[in-house]
mmCIF file of C-alpha atoms and ligand atoms in Angstrom:
data_model
loop_
_atom_site.group_PDB
_atom_site.id
_atom_site.type_symbol
_atom_site.label_atom_id
_atom_site.label_comp_id
_atom_site.label_asym_id
_atom_site.label_seq_id
_atom_site.Cartn_x
_atom_site.Cartn_y
_atom_site.Cartn_z
ATOM 1 C CA MET Y 1 -17.017 -8.257 21.004
ATOM 2 C CA THR Y 2 -17.673 -4.526 20.778
ATOM 3 C CA ILE Y 3 -14.967 -2.068 19.678
ATOM 4 C CA LYS Y 4 -14.810 -0.923 23.308
ATOM 5 C CA GLU Y 5 -14.165 -4.486 24.513
ATOM 6 C CA ILE Y 6 -11.578 -5.061 21.796
ATOM 7 C CA CYS Y 7 -9.699 -1.865 22.677
ATOM 8 C CA THR Y 8 -9.705 -2.502 26.381
ATOM 9 C CA SER Y 9 -8.153 -5.910 25.744
ATOM 10 C CA PHE Y 10 -4.994 -4.016 24.711
ATOM 11 C CA ASN Y 11 -2.680 -2.047 26.978
ATOM 12 C CA VAL Y 12 -4.555 1.218 26.374
ATOM 13 C CA GLU Y 13 -4.640 4.034 28.924
ATOM 14 C CA GLY Y 14 -7.766 5.658 30.346
ATOM 15 C CA LYS Y 15 -11.523 5.348 29.951
ATOM 16 C CA TYR Y 16 -13.233 4.604 26.647
ATOM 17 C CA VAL Y 17 -14.911 7.664 25.111
ATOM 18 C CA GLY Y 18 -15.886 6.571 21.582
ATOM 19 C CA CYS Y 19 -14.768 5.533 18.134
ATOM 20 C CA LYS Y 20 -15.305 6.383 14.481
ATOM 21 C CA GLU Y 21 -14.663 4.234 11.457
ATOM 22 C CA ILE Y 22 -12.031 5.393 8.945
ATOM 23 C CA PRO Y 23 -13.501 4.255 5.624
ATOM 24 C CA THR Y 24 -10.475 4.512 3.293
ATOM 25 C CA GLY Y 25 -8.838 1.029 3.133
ATOM 26 C CA ASN Y 26 -9.946 -1.496 0.526
ATOM 27 C CA ILE Y 27 -9.167 -4.515 2.702
ATOM 28 C CA ASN Y 28 -9.165 -4.109 6.510
ATOM 29 C CA SER Y 29 -11.653 -2.264 8.765
ATOM 30 C CA THR Y 30 -10.119 0.627 10.680
ATOM 31 C CA TYR Y 31 -11.337 2.636 13.688
ATOM 32 C CA ASP Y 32 -10.066 5.789 15.357
ATOM 33 C CA VAL Y 33 -10.682 5.275 19.068
ATOM 34 C CA THR Y 34 -10.504 7.792 21.919
ATOM 35 C CA PHE Y 35 -9.803 7.205 25.605
ATOM 36 C CA THR Y 36 -9.315 9.762 28.388
ATOM 37 C CA ASN Y 37 -7.123 9.615 31.406
ATOM 38 C CA GLU Y 38 -8.227 12.518 33.640
ATOM 39 C CA GLU Y 39 -7.404 15.518 31.428
ATOM 40 C CA LYS Y 40 -5.287 13.579 28.922
ATOM 41 C CA VAL Y 41 -6.816 12.359 25.662
ATOM 42 C CA ASN Y 42 -5.331 9.140 24.239
ATOM 43 C CA ARG Y 43 -6.151 8.098 20.680
ATOM 44 C CA TYR Y 44 -5.559 4.698 19.115
ATOM 45 C CA ILE Y 45 -5.999 3.094 15.712
ATOM 46 C CA VAL Y 46 -7.725 -0.266 15.962
ATOM 47 C CA GLN Y 47 -8.004 -2.560 12.947
ATOM 48 C CA ARG Y 48 -9.703 -5.819 12.137
ATOM 49 C CA VAL Y 49 -7.418 -7.787 9.845
ATOM 50 C CA ASN Y 50 -9.194 -9.168 6.772
ATOM 51 C CA LYS Y 51 -8.726 -12.929 7.153
ATOM 52 C CA LYS Y 52 -9.793 -13.720 3.588
ATOM 53 C CA VAL Y 53 -6.868 -11.646 2.300
ATOM 54 C CA PHE Y 54 -4.395 -12.269 5.113
ATOM 55 C CA THR Y 55 -5.011 -15.918 5.850
ATOM 56 C CA GLU Y 56 -2.289 -16.001 8.513
ATOM 57 C CA PRO Y 57 -2.776 -12.803 10.555
ATOM 58 C CA GLU Y 58 -0.275 -13.914 13.204
ATOM 59 C CA LYS Y 59 2.469 -13.981 10.572
ATOM 60 C CA VAL Y 60 1.448 -10.527 9.362
ATOM 61 C CA MET Y 61 1.777 -9.214 12.912
ATOM 62 C CA GLU Y 62 5.130 -10.936 13.369
ATOM 63 C CA ASN Y 63 6.445 -9.107 10.282
ATOM 64 C CA ILE Y 64 5.070 -5.791 11.515
ATOM 65 C CA VAL Y 65 6.640 -6.162 14.963
ATOM 66 C CA ASN Y 66 10.035 -7.105 13.489
ATOM 67 C CA VAL Y 67 10.003 -4.294 10.947
ATOM 68 C CA THR Y 68 8.800 -1.571 13.354
ATOM 69 C CA GLU Y 69 11.431 -2.619 15.908
ATOM 70 C CA HIS Y 70 14.153 -2.466 13.269
ATOM 71 C CA VAL Y 71 12.995 0.924 11.945
ATOM 72 C CA SER Y 72 12.678 2.252 15.524
ATOM 73 C CA GLY Y 73 16.315 1.359 16.190
ATOM 74 C CA LYS Y 74 17.422 3.248 13.070
ATOM 75 C CA ILE Y 75 15.257 6.265 13.881
ATOM 76 C CA ARG Y 76 16.670 6.382 17.430
ATOM 77 C CA GLY Y 77 20.152 6.177 15.928
ATOM 78 C CA GLN Y 78 19.379 9.303 13.899
ATOM 79 C CA GLY Y 79 18.376 11.126 17.090
ATOM 80 C CA LEU Y 80 14.722 11.327 15.971
ATOM 81 C CA SER Y 81 11.589 10.592 18.004
ATOM 82 C CA GLU Y 82 10.233 7.064 17.558
ATOM 83 C CA SER Y 83 6.779 8.103 18.709
ATOM 84 C CA LYS Y 84 6.509 10.413 15.684
ATOM 85 C CA PHE Y 85 8.220 8.499 12.912
ATOM 86 C CA VAL Y 86 7.378 4.839 13.541
ATOM 87 C CA LEU Y 87 4.138 2.997 14.211
ATOM 88 C CA HIS Y 88 3.945 1.653 17.756
ATOM 89 C CA VAL Y 89 2.163 -1.691 18.145
ATOM 90 C CA LEU Y 90 0.257 -2.255 21.415
ATOM 91 C CA CYS Y 91 0.187 -5.687 23.033
ATOM 92 C CA ALA Y 92 -2.755 -7.569 24.501
ATOM 93 C CA LYS Y 93 -3.164 -7.328 28.285
ATOM 94 C CA LEU Y 94 -3.839 -11.044 28.640
ATOM 95 C CA ASP Y 95 -0.940 -12.671 26.803
ATOM 96 C CA GLY Y 96 1.305 -9.851 25.553
ATOM 97 C CA LYS Y 97 0.681 -10.793 21.911
ATOM 98 C CA PRO Y 98 0.527 -8.000 19.305
ATOM 99 C CA PHE Y 99 -3.101 -8.870 18.462
ATOM 100 C CA VAL Y 100 -6.360 -9.932 20.086
ATOM 101 C CA LYS Y 101 -8.520 -12.728 18.694
ATOM 102 C CA ASP Y 102 -12.239 -12.178 19.370
ATOM 103 C CA ASP Y 103 -15.007 -14.746 20.023
ATOM 104 C CA GLU Y 104 -15.678 -15.041 16.293
ATOM 105 C CA GLY Y 105 -12.047 -15.788 15.503
ATOM 106 C CA GLU Y 106 -11.397 -12.312 14.046
ATOM 107 C CA TYR Y 107 -7.964 -10.761 14.575
ATOM 108 C CA TRP Y 108 -7.620 -7.201 15.863
ATOM 109 C CA ARG Y 109 -4.572 -5.017 16.373
ATOM 110 C CA CYS Y 110 -3.989 -1.645 17.955
ATOM 111 C CA TYR Y 111 -1.525 1.182 17.297
ATOM 112 C CA ASP Y 112 -0.896 4.451 19.128
ATOM 113 C CA PHE Y 113 -2.386 7.306 17.137
ATOM 114 C CA ILE Y 114 0.529 9.566 16.189
ATOM 115 C CA LYS Y 115 -0.120 13.045 17.605
ATOM 116 C CA ASN Y 116 -1.355 15.651 15.077
ATOM 117 C CA ALA Y 117 -1.104 13.117 12.248
ATOM 118 C CA VAL Y 118 -3.215 13.488 9.105
ATOM 119 C CA THR Y 119 -3.219 11.553 5.837
ATOM 120 C CA PHE Y 120 -4.154 12.578 2.294
ATOM 121 C CA ASP Y 121 -6.050 10.342 -0.122
ATOM 122 C CA SER Y 122 -4.894 12.675 -2.886
ATOM 123 C CA THR Y 123 -3.130 16.013 -3.034
ATOM 124 C CA ASP Y 124 -2.011 18.666 -5.517
ATOM 125 C CA ASP Y 125 0.569 20.032 -3.108
ATOM 126 C CA LEU Y 126 3.952 19.235 -4.660
ATOM 127 C CA GLY Y 127 5.686 19.825 -1.322
ATOM 128 C CA ILE Y 128 3.574 17.122 0.325
ATOM 129 C CA ILE Y 129 4.240 14.787 -2.610
ATOM 130 C CA GLU Y 130 7.994 15.329 -2.377
ATOM 131 C CA ARG Y 131 7.886 14.691 1.369
ATOM 132 C CA ALA Y 132 5.827 11.524 0.803
ATOM 133 C CA GLY Y 133 8.624 10.381 -1.531
ATOM 134 C CA GLY Y 134 11.144 11.283 1.155
ATOM 135 C CA ALA Y 135 9.232 9.286 3.785
ATOM 136 C CA PHE Y 136 9.045 6.119 1.670
ATOM 137 C CA GLY Y 137 12.689 6.572 0.655
ATOM 138 C CA LYS Y 138 13.744 6.958 4.288
ATOM 139 C CA PHE Y 139 11.695 3.903 5.268
ATOM 140 C CA GLN Y 140 13.490 1.929 2.572
ATOM 141 C CA MET Y 141 16.833 3.273 3.827
ATOM 142 C CA CYS Y 142 16.029 2.125 7.361
ATOM 143 C CA LEU Y 143 15.393 -1.376 6.011
ATOM 144 C CA ASP Y 144 18.614 -1.562 4.030
ATOM 145 C CA GLY Y 145 20.483 -4.464 5.593
ATOM 146 C CA PHE Y 146 17.353 -6.151 7.001
ATOM 147 C CA ASP Y 147 17.371 -9.717 5.660
ATOM 148 C CA ALA Y 148 14.278 -10.062 3.442
ATOM 149 C CA ARG Y 149 14.334 -13.864 3.915
ATOM 150 C CA THR Y 150 13.499 -13.507 7.615
ATOM 151 C CA LEU Y 151 10.059 -12.070 6.798
ATOM 152 C CA ASN Y 152 6.980 -14.232 6.293
ATOM 153 C CA GLU Y 153 5.524 -14.217 2.773
ATOM 154 C CA THR Y 154 2.033 -13.345 3.972
ATOM 155 C CA ILE Y 155 0.509 -13.073 0.492
ATOM 156 C CA PRO Y 156 2.482 -15.270 -1.900
ATOM 157 C CA ASN Y 157 3.579 -13.621 -5.165
ATOM 158 C CA PHE Y 158 2.034 -10.334 -4.110
ATOM 159 C CA HIS Y 159 3.714 -8.168 -6.744
ATOM 160 C CA ASN Y 160 4.609 -10.982 -9.102
ATOM 161 C CA THR Y 161 2.911 -9.492 -12.156
ATOM 162 C CA ALA Y 162 3.394 -12.713 -14.140
ATOM 163 C CA ALA Y 163 1.605 -14.722 -11.431
ATOM 164 C CA ARG Y 164 -1.131 -12.065 -11.368
ATOM 165 C CA TYR Y 165 -1.543 -12.575 -15.128
ATOM 166 C CA ASN Y 166 -1.814 -16.335 -14.602
ATOM 167 C CA ALA Y 167 -4.620 -15.767 -12.105
ATOM 168 C CA PHE Y 168 -6.268 -13.395 -14.594
ATOM 169 C CA HIS Y 169 -6.132 -15.990 -17.402
ATOM 170 C CA GLU Y 170 -7.537 -18.612 -15.037
ATOM 171 C CA ALA Y 171 -10.422 -16.329 -13.997
ATOM 172 C CA ILE Y 172 -11.293 -15.697 -17.651
ATOM 173 C CA LYS Y 173 -11.341 -19.445 -18.325
ATOM 174 C CA VAL Y 174 -13.662 -20.178 -15.386
ATOM 175 C CA ASP Y 175 -15.791 -17.008 -15.741
ATOM 176 C CA PRO Y 176 -18.059 -18.053 -12.825
ATOM 177 C CA PHE Y 177 -20.490 -15.119 -13.140
ATOM 178 C CA ASN Y 178 -20.543 -14.880 -16.927
ATOM 179 C CA ARG Y 179 -19.008 -11.436 -16.704
ATOM 180 C CA VAL Y 180 -16.128 -11.702 -19.184
ATOM 181 C CA LYS Y 181 -18.323 -10.703 -22.129
ATOM 182 C CA LYS Y 182 -19.111 -7.415 -20.371
ATOM 183 C CA VAL Y 183 -15.444 -6.461 -20.182
ATOM 184 C CA SER Y 184 -14.076 -7.914 -23.416
ATOM 185 C CA GLN Y 185 -12.395 -4.647 -24.458
ATOM 186 C CA GLU Y 186 -10.628 -4.295 -21.132
ATOM 187 C CA VAL Y 187 -9.564 -7.946 -21.249
ATOM 188 C CA GLU Y 188 -8.064 -7.485 -24.730
ATOM 189 C CA LYS Y 189 -6.240 -4.358 -23.615
ATOM 190 C CA CYS Y 190 -4.729 -6.246 -20.665
ATOM 191 C CA PHE Y 191 -3.582 -9.055 -22.971
ATOM 192 C CA SER Y 192 -1.823 -6.552 -25.228
ATOM 193 C CA LEU Y 193 0.177 -5.158 -22.293
ATOM 194 C CA GLU Y 194 1.228 -8.495 -20.781
ATOM 195 C CA GLU Y 195 4.653 -8.887 -22.363
ATOM 196 C CA ARG Y 196 5.851 -5.462 -21.283
ATOM 197 C CA ALA Y 197 4.163 -5.476 -17.878
ATOM 198 C CA THR Y 198 5.816 -8.764 -16.860
ATOM 199 C CA LYS Y 199 9.340 -7.727 -17.828
ATOM 200 C CA LEU Y 200 10.177 -6.479 -14.340
ATOM 201 C CA GLN Y 201 9.343 -9.904 -12.898
ATOM 202 C CA ARG Y 202 11.646 -11.588 -15.409
ATOM 203 C CA LEU Y 203 14.491 -9.273 -14.367
ATOM 204 C CA LEU Y 204 13.817 -10.154 -10.727
ATOM 205 C CA ASP Y 205 13.664 -13.881 -11.492
ATOM 206 C CA ASN Y 206 16.990 -13.658 -13.365
ATOM 207 C CA GLY Y 207 18.654 -11.897 -10.450
ATOM 208 C CA ASP Y 208 19.257 -8.744 -12.521
ATOM 209 C CA ILE Y 209 17.797 -6.619 -9.718
ATOM 210 C CA PRO Y 210 18.103 -7.356 -5.988
ATOM 211 C CA LEU Y 211 15.362 -8.627 -3.733
ATOM 212 C CA ARG Y 212 14.824 -6.204 -0.858
ATOM 213 C CA VAL Y 213 12.477 -5.684 2.051
ATOM 214 C CA THR Y 214 9.774 -3.500 0.534
ATOM 215 C CA HIS Y 215 6.555 -1.918 1.763
ATOM 216 C CA ASN Y 216 4.419 -3.090 -1.174
ATOM 217 C CA ASP Y 217 1.519 -0.680 -0.652
ATOM 218 C CA THR Y 218 3.045 2.774 -1.130
ATOM 219 C CA LYS Y 219 -0.133 4.773 -1.667
ATOM 220 C CA CYS Y 220 0.263 8.368 -0.472
ATOM 221 C CA ASN Y 221 -2.382 7.844 2.228
ATOM 222 C CA ASN Y 222 0.040 5.390 3.814
ATOM 223 C CA VAL Y 223 2.265 8.252 4.976
ATOM 224 C CA SER Y 224 1.138 10.495 7.826
ATOM 225 C CA PHE Y 225 1.912 14.203 8.018
ATOM 226 C CA ASP Y 226 1.946 16.686 10.866
ATOM 227 C CA LYS Y 227 -1.230 18.708 10.423
ATOM 228 C CA ASN Y 228 0.457 21.888 11.704
ATOM 229 C CA THR Y 229 3.861 21.770 10.034
ATOM 230 C CA GLY Y 230 3.247 19.510 6.998
ATOM 231 C CA GLU Y 231 6.299 17.466 8.014
ATOM 232 C CA ALA Y 232 6.146 13.799 6.943
ATOM 233 C CA LEU Y 233 5.802 11.514 9.971
ATOM 234 C CA ALA Y 234 5.468 7.728 9.871
ATOM 235 C CA VAL Y 235 4.938 5.238 7.067
ATOM 236 C CA LEU Y 236 1.703 3.361 7.792
ATOM 237 C CA ASP Y 237 -0.033 0.136 6.746
ATOM 238 C CA LEU Y 238 2.781 -2.372 7.092
ATOM 239 C CA ASP Y 239 0.600 -5.413 6.314
ATOM 240 C CA THR Y 240 2.369 -6.229 3.096
ATOM 241 C CA VAL Y 241 5.966 -5.567 4.149
ATOM 242 C CA MET Y 242 7.711 -8.492 2.466
ATOM 243 C CA ALA Y 243 10.479 -9.221 0.011
ATOM 244 C CA GLY Y 244 10.151 -7.343 -3.284
ATOM 245 C CA ALA Y 245 11.806 -4.993 -5.745
ATOM 246 C CA ILE Y 246 12.314 -1.287 -5.090
ATOM 247 C CA ALA Y 247 10.662 -0.668 -8.466
ATOM 248 C CA HIS Y 248 7.450 -2.159 -7.017
ATOM 249 C CA ASP Y 249 7.343 0.472 -4.288
ATOM 250 C CA PHE Y 250 8.363 3.351 -6.527
ATOM 251 C CA GLY Y 251 5.922 2.237 -9.237
ATOM 252 C CA ASP Y 252 2.969 1.692 -6.927
ATOM 253 C CA ALA Y 253 3.551 5.094 -5.307
ATOM 254 C CA ILE Y 254 3.693 6.935 -8.636
ATOM 255 C CA ARG Y 255 0.662 5.200 -10.141
ATOM 256 C CA PHE Y 256 -1.353 6.400 -7.163
ATOM 257 C CA ILE Y 257 0.038 9.821 -6.302
ATOM 258 C CA ALA Y 258 0.804 11.128 -9.814
ATOM 259 C CA ASN Y 259 -2.519 10.124 -11.389
ATOM 260 C CA THR Y 260 -4.433 13.314 -12.248
ATOM 261 C CA LEU Y 261 -7.526 11.612 -10.769
ATOM 262 C CA ILE Y 262 -8.011 9.152 -7.927
ATOM 263 C CA GLU Y 263 -7.633 5.498 -8.889
ATOM 264 C CA ASP Y 264 -11.359 4.719 -9.176
ATOM 265 C CA ASP Y 265 -12.530 7.919 -10.901
ATOM 266 C CA PRO Y 266 -14.680 6.878 -13.892
ATOM 267 C CA ASN Y 267 -13.780 9.975 -15.980
ATOM 268 C CA VAL Y 268 -11.073 8.039 -17.747
ATOM 269 C CA ASP Y 269 -10.624 10.646 -20.481
ATOM 270 C CA GLU Y 270 -9.110 12.895 -17.847
ATOM 271 C CA VAL Y 271 -6.757 10.285 -16.435
ATOM 272 C CA ALA Y 272 -3.089 11.096 -17.060
ATOM 273 C CA LEU Y 273 0.280 10.949 -15.389
ATOM 274 C CA ASP Y 274 0.959 14.401 -13.941
ATOM 275 C CA LEU Y 275 4.643 14.953 -14.674
ATOM 276 C CA ARG Y 276 5.018 17.650 -12.010
ATOM 277 C CA LYS Y 277 3.764 15.201 -9.396
ATOM 278 C CA TYR Y 278 5.958 12.477 -10.854
ATOM 279 C CA GLU Y 279 8.982 14.744 -10.537
ATOM 280 C CA ALA Y 280 8.156 15.858 -6.993
ATOM 281 C CA PHE Y 281 7.824 12.287 -5.692
ATOM 282 C CA THR Y 282 10.906 11.119 -7.597
ATOM 283 C CA LYS Y 283 12.966 13.948 -6.155
ATOM 284 C CA GLY Y 284 11.971 13.096 -2.579
ATOM 285 C CA TYR Y 285 12.334 9.339 -3.003
ATOM 286 C CA VAL Y 286 15.543 9.146 -4.987
ATOM 287 C CA SER Y 287 17.360 11.784 -2.898
ATOM 288 C CA GLU Y 288 16.999 9.506 0.128
ATOM 289 C CA LEU Y 289 18.078 6.398 -1.746
ATOM 290 C CA LYS Y 290 20.640 7.580 -4.279
ATOM 291 C CA ASP Y 291 23.536 5.820 -2.578
ATOM 292 C CA VAL Y 292 21.639 2.582 -2.004
ATOM 293 C CA LEU Y 293 20.118 2.026 -5.444
ATOM 294 C CA THR Y 294 22.123 -0.156 -7.818
ATOM 295 C CA VAL Y 295 22.563 0.878 -11.453
ATOM 296 C CA SER Y 296 20.109 -1.808 -12.573
ATOM 297 C CA GLU Y 297 17.547 -0.730 -9.971
ATOM 298 C CA LYS Y 298 17.675 2.861 -11.185
ATOM 299 C CA LYS Y 299 17.077 1.638 -14.730
ATOM 300 C CA THR Y 300 13.981 -0.317 -13.701
ATOM 301 C CA LEU Y 301 12.173 2.330 -11.616
ATOM 302 C CA ASN Y 302 10.039 3.597 -14.496
ATOM 303 C CA LEU Y 303 9.345 0.078 -15.684
ATOM 304 C CA GLY Y 304 7.953 -0.429 -12.176
ATOM 305 C CA VAL Y 305 5.523 2.463 -12.692
ATOM 306 C CA PHE Y 306 4.133 0.795 -15.807
ATOM 307 C CA ALA Y 307 4.143 -2.715 -14.313
ATOM 308 C CA MET Y 308 2.354 -1.694 -11.108
ATOM 309 C CA THR Y 309 -0.297 0.260 -13.007
ATOM 310 C CA VAL Y 310 -1.069 -2.678 -15.297
ATOM 311 C CA GLU Y 311 -0.881 -5.095 -12.352
ATOM 312 C CA LEU Y 312 -3.548 -3.131 -10.509
ATOM 313 C CA ALA Y 313 -5.691 -3.066 -13.670
ATOM 314 C CA ILE Y 314 -5.591 -6.859 -13.939
ATOM 315 C CA ARG Y 315 -6.110 -7.336 -10.188
ATOM 316 C CA PHE Y 316 -9.254 -5.166 -10.286
ATOM 317 C CA LEU Y 317 -10.483 -6.878 -13.453
ATOM 318 C CA THR Y 318 -9.787 -10.375 -12.091
ATOM 319 C CA ASP Y 319 -11.736 -9.465 -8.957
ATOM 320 C CA TYR Y 320 -14.656 -8.195 -11.052
ATOM 321 C CA ILE Y 321 -14.700 -11.428 -13.068
ATOM 322 C CA LEU Y 322 -14.580 -13.515 -9.883
ATOM 323 C CA GLY Y 323 -17.506 -11.661 -8.303
ATOM 324 C CA ASP Y 324 -15.944 -8.714 -6.397
ATOM 325 C CA LYS Y 325 -14.701 -10.807 -3.505
ATOM 326 C CA TYR Y 326 -11.327 -9.214 -2.757
ATOM 327 C CA PHE Y 327 -11.505 -5.411 -2.903
ATOM 328 C CA LYS Y 328 -14.327 -3.648 -1.087
ATOM 329 C CA VAL Y 329 -16.710 -2.258 -3.725
ATOM 330 C CA LYS Y 330 -19.120 0.654 -3.275
ATOM 331 C CA TYR Y 331 -21.318 -0.136 -6.334
ATOM 332 C CA PRO Y 332 -21.620 -3.004 -8.868
ATOM 333 C CA GLY Y 333 -19.206 -1.780 -11.566
ATOM 334 C CA HIS Y 334 -16.653 -0.302 -9.150
ATOM 335 C CA ASN Y 335 -13.887 -2.712 -10.126
ATOM 336 C CA ILE Y 336 -14.537 -2.021 -13.839
ATOM 337 C CA ASP Y 337 -14.100 1.718 -13.264
ATOM 338 C CA ARG Y 338 -10.882 1.030 -11.366
ATOM 339 C CA THR Y 339 -9.646 -1.149 -14.233
ATOM 340 C CA ARG Y 340 -10.437 1.443 -16.918
ATOM 341 C CA ASN Y 341 -8.788 4.152 -14.873
ATOM 342 C CA GLN Y 342 -5.561 2.156 -14.479
ATOM 343 C CA LEU Y 343 -5.523 1.143 -18.157
ATOM 344 C CA ALA Y 344 -5.854 4.784 -19.230
ATOM 345 C CA LEU Y 345 -3.008 5.668 -16.886
ATOM 346 C CA ALA Y 346 -0.820 2.846 -18.248
ATOM 347 C CA GLU Y 347 -1.333 4.161 -21.774
ATOM 348 C CA ASP Y 348 -0.326 7.673 -20.769
ATOM 349 C CA ILE Y 349 2.737 6.317 -18.951
ATOM 350 C CA LEU Y 350 3.858 4.623 -22.166
ATOM 351 C CA GLU Y 351 3.483 7.874 -24.079
ATOM 352 C CA LYS Y 352 5.434 9.824 -21.481
ATOM 353 C CA SER Y 353 8.157 7.249 -20.859
ATOM 354 C CA ALA Y 354 10.970 9.218 -22.525
ATOM 355 C CA ILE Y 355 10.184 12.339 -20.468
ATOM 356 C CA MET Y 356 9.919 10.247 -17.292
ATOM 357 C CA ASP Y 357 13.337 8.735 -18.021
ATOM 358 C CA ALA Y 358 14.851 12.185 -18.475
ATOM 359 C CA ILE Y 359 13.390 13.411 -15.176
ATOM 360 C CA LEU Y 360 14.560 10.303 -13.324
ATOM 361 C CA GLN Y 361 18.039 10.709 -14.739
ATOM 362 C CA LYS Y 362 18.207 14.216 -13.270
ATOM 363 C CA TYR Y 363 17.838 12.876 -9.711
ATOM 364 C CA CYS Y 364 19.797 9.623 -9.937
HETATM 365 C C1 GN1 J 1 -5.383 -2.494 -1.203
HETATM 366 O O1 GN1 J 1 -6.606 -1.578 1.417
HETATM 367 P P1 GN1 J 1 -5.451 -0.839 0.908
HETATM 368 O O2 GN1 J 1 -5.872 0.449 0.327
HETATM 369 O O3 GN1 J 1 -4.372 -0.713 1.936
HETATM 370 C C2 GN1 J 1 -4.401 -3.560 -1.695
HETATM 371 C C3 GN1 J 1 -3.256 -2.899 -2.467
HETATM 372 C C4 GN1 J 1 -3.811 -2.103 -3.625
HETATM 373 C C5 GN1 J 1 -4.830 -1.097 -3.111
HETATM 374 C C6 GN1 J 1 -5.498 -0.381 -4.241
HETATM 375 C C7 GN1 J 1 -3.377 -6.287 0.692
HETATM 376 O O4 GN1 J 1 -4.728 -1.671 -0.287
HETATM 377 O O5 GN1 J 1 -2.390 -3.897 -2.964
HETATM 378 O O6 GN1 J 1 -2.781 -1.427 -4.297
HETATM 379 O O7 GN1 J 1 -5.860 -1.733 -2.306
HETATM 380 N N1 GN1 J 1 -3.878 -4.304 -0.555
HETATM 381 C C8 GN1 J 1 -3.861 -5.647 -0.535
HETATM 382 O O8 GN1 J 1 -6.174 0.717 -3.748
HETATM 383 O O9 GN1 J 1 -4.231 -6.314 -1.489
HETATM 384 MG MG1 MG J 2 -2.745 -1.777 2.511
#
């Protein structure tokens, strides 16, 4: 099916004008599609769900519908506009389901494009970073009280760093493409960080920190902003909304937004944690959540930054060893560059941990 046919299978309004691919995601394929209805322009975001990663797309969509409905209710309760602050899922014309399955068995979904929305893959604007923190914090607030057990676990053990390490060890043992010898230094480095990087998971397993509904992919380009006012709008990319620890979301956000370079930049000597960015995000995030966070959660937020950075390093390296099958790669050593970048960041995080703790303390 063509993109036009896919889109018109949903309850879209108007006549198809055209579409352009948005090339940022590492997993799904995303298109910005335009329709017109007389003078009115209607834009939609259409995505093909990656079935290799999300093996049960219907369960992913069920989670997204439940979460967006819950968040919508909360946003309405605050007197805010749902069309601005929450993703709106369109249903298929034929059966009312929140997805369309094409002739090749691929799953597609469609969202309203939020008016004037823009996203940033990276930014130096501390105001934007603080508002990104505020948006993720508010999203978390809206989900306080939502029973995490009612959500499908669409990717088992997604942020279970210990399980990620097990998969890493397994990949090294099998070494199907004889690639381990090319990354022996990186492998050693990952081994040396294992004990500390898996501590958060042990705390979660012991019940020392609560299990919550979390977003699990809190990169700054998963928040949209109003292009005219800079106001934070909706939290996007709800594929991985599942049970998790708040430290996963905080940590994943910081490792992405507060890196001096983007996560795959090969100039690893320049990779560092930018403390001004760290502080801006922390301020926005924690101010929204201060009254919800438990004492033990507050204590683990910075451990989450370290754990998520190392987790991404081992996920990229595992994927390299297994033949670059999971993350989209733009060139042969792409996953190695990503790994080196995250390892350099993890090292800098360790060096700055006392300063990070002091900053966090200020806002808790
Ligand atoms: C993937 O495709 P994207 O950018 O939404 C990945 C995240 C990683 C991220 C690294 C389902 O997210 O976990 O943090 O790449 N998503 C999945 O850029 O694995
Ligand atoms: Mg994602």
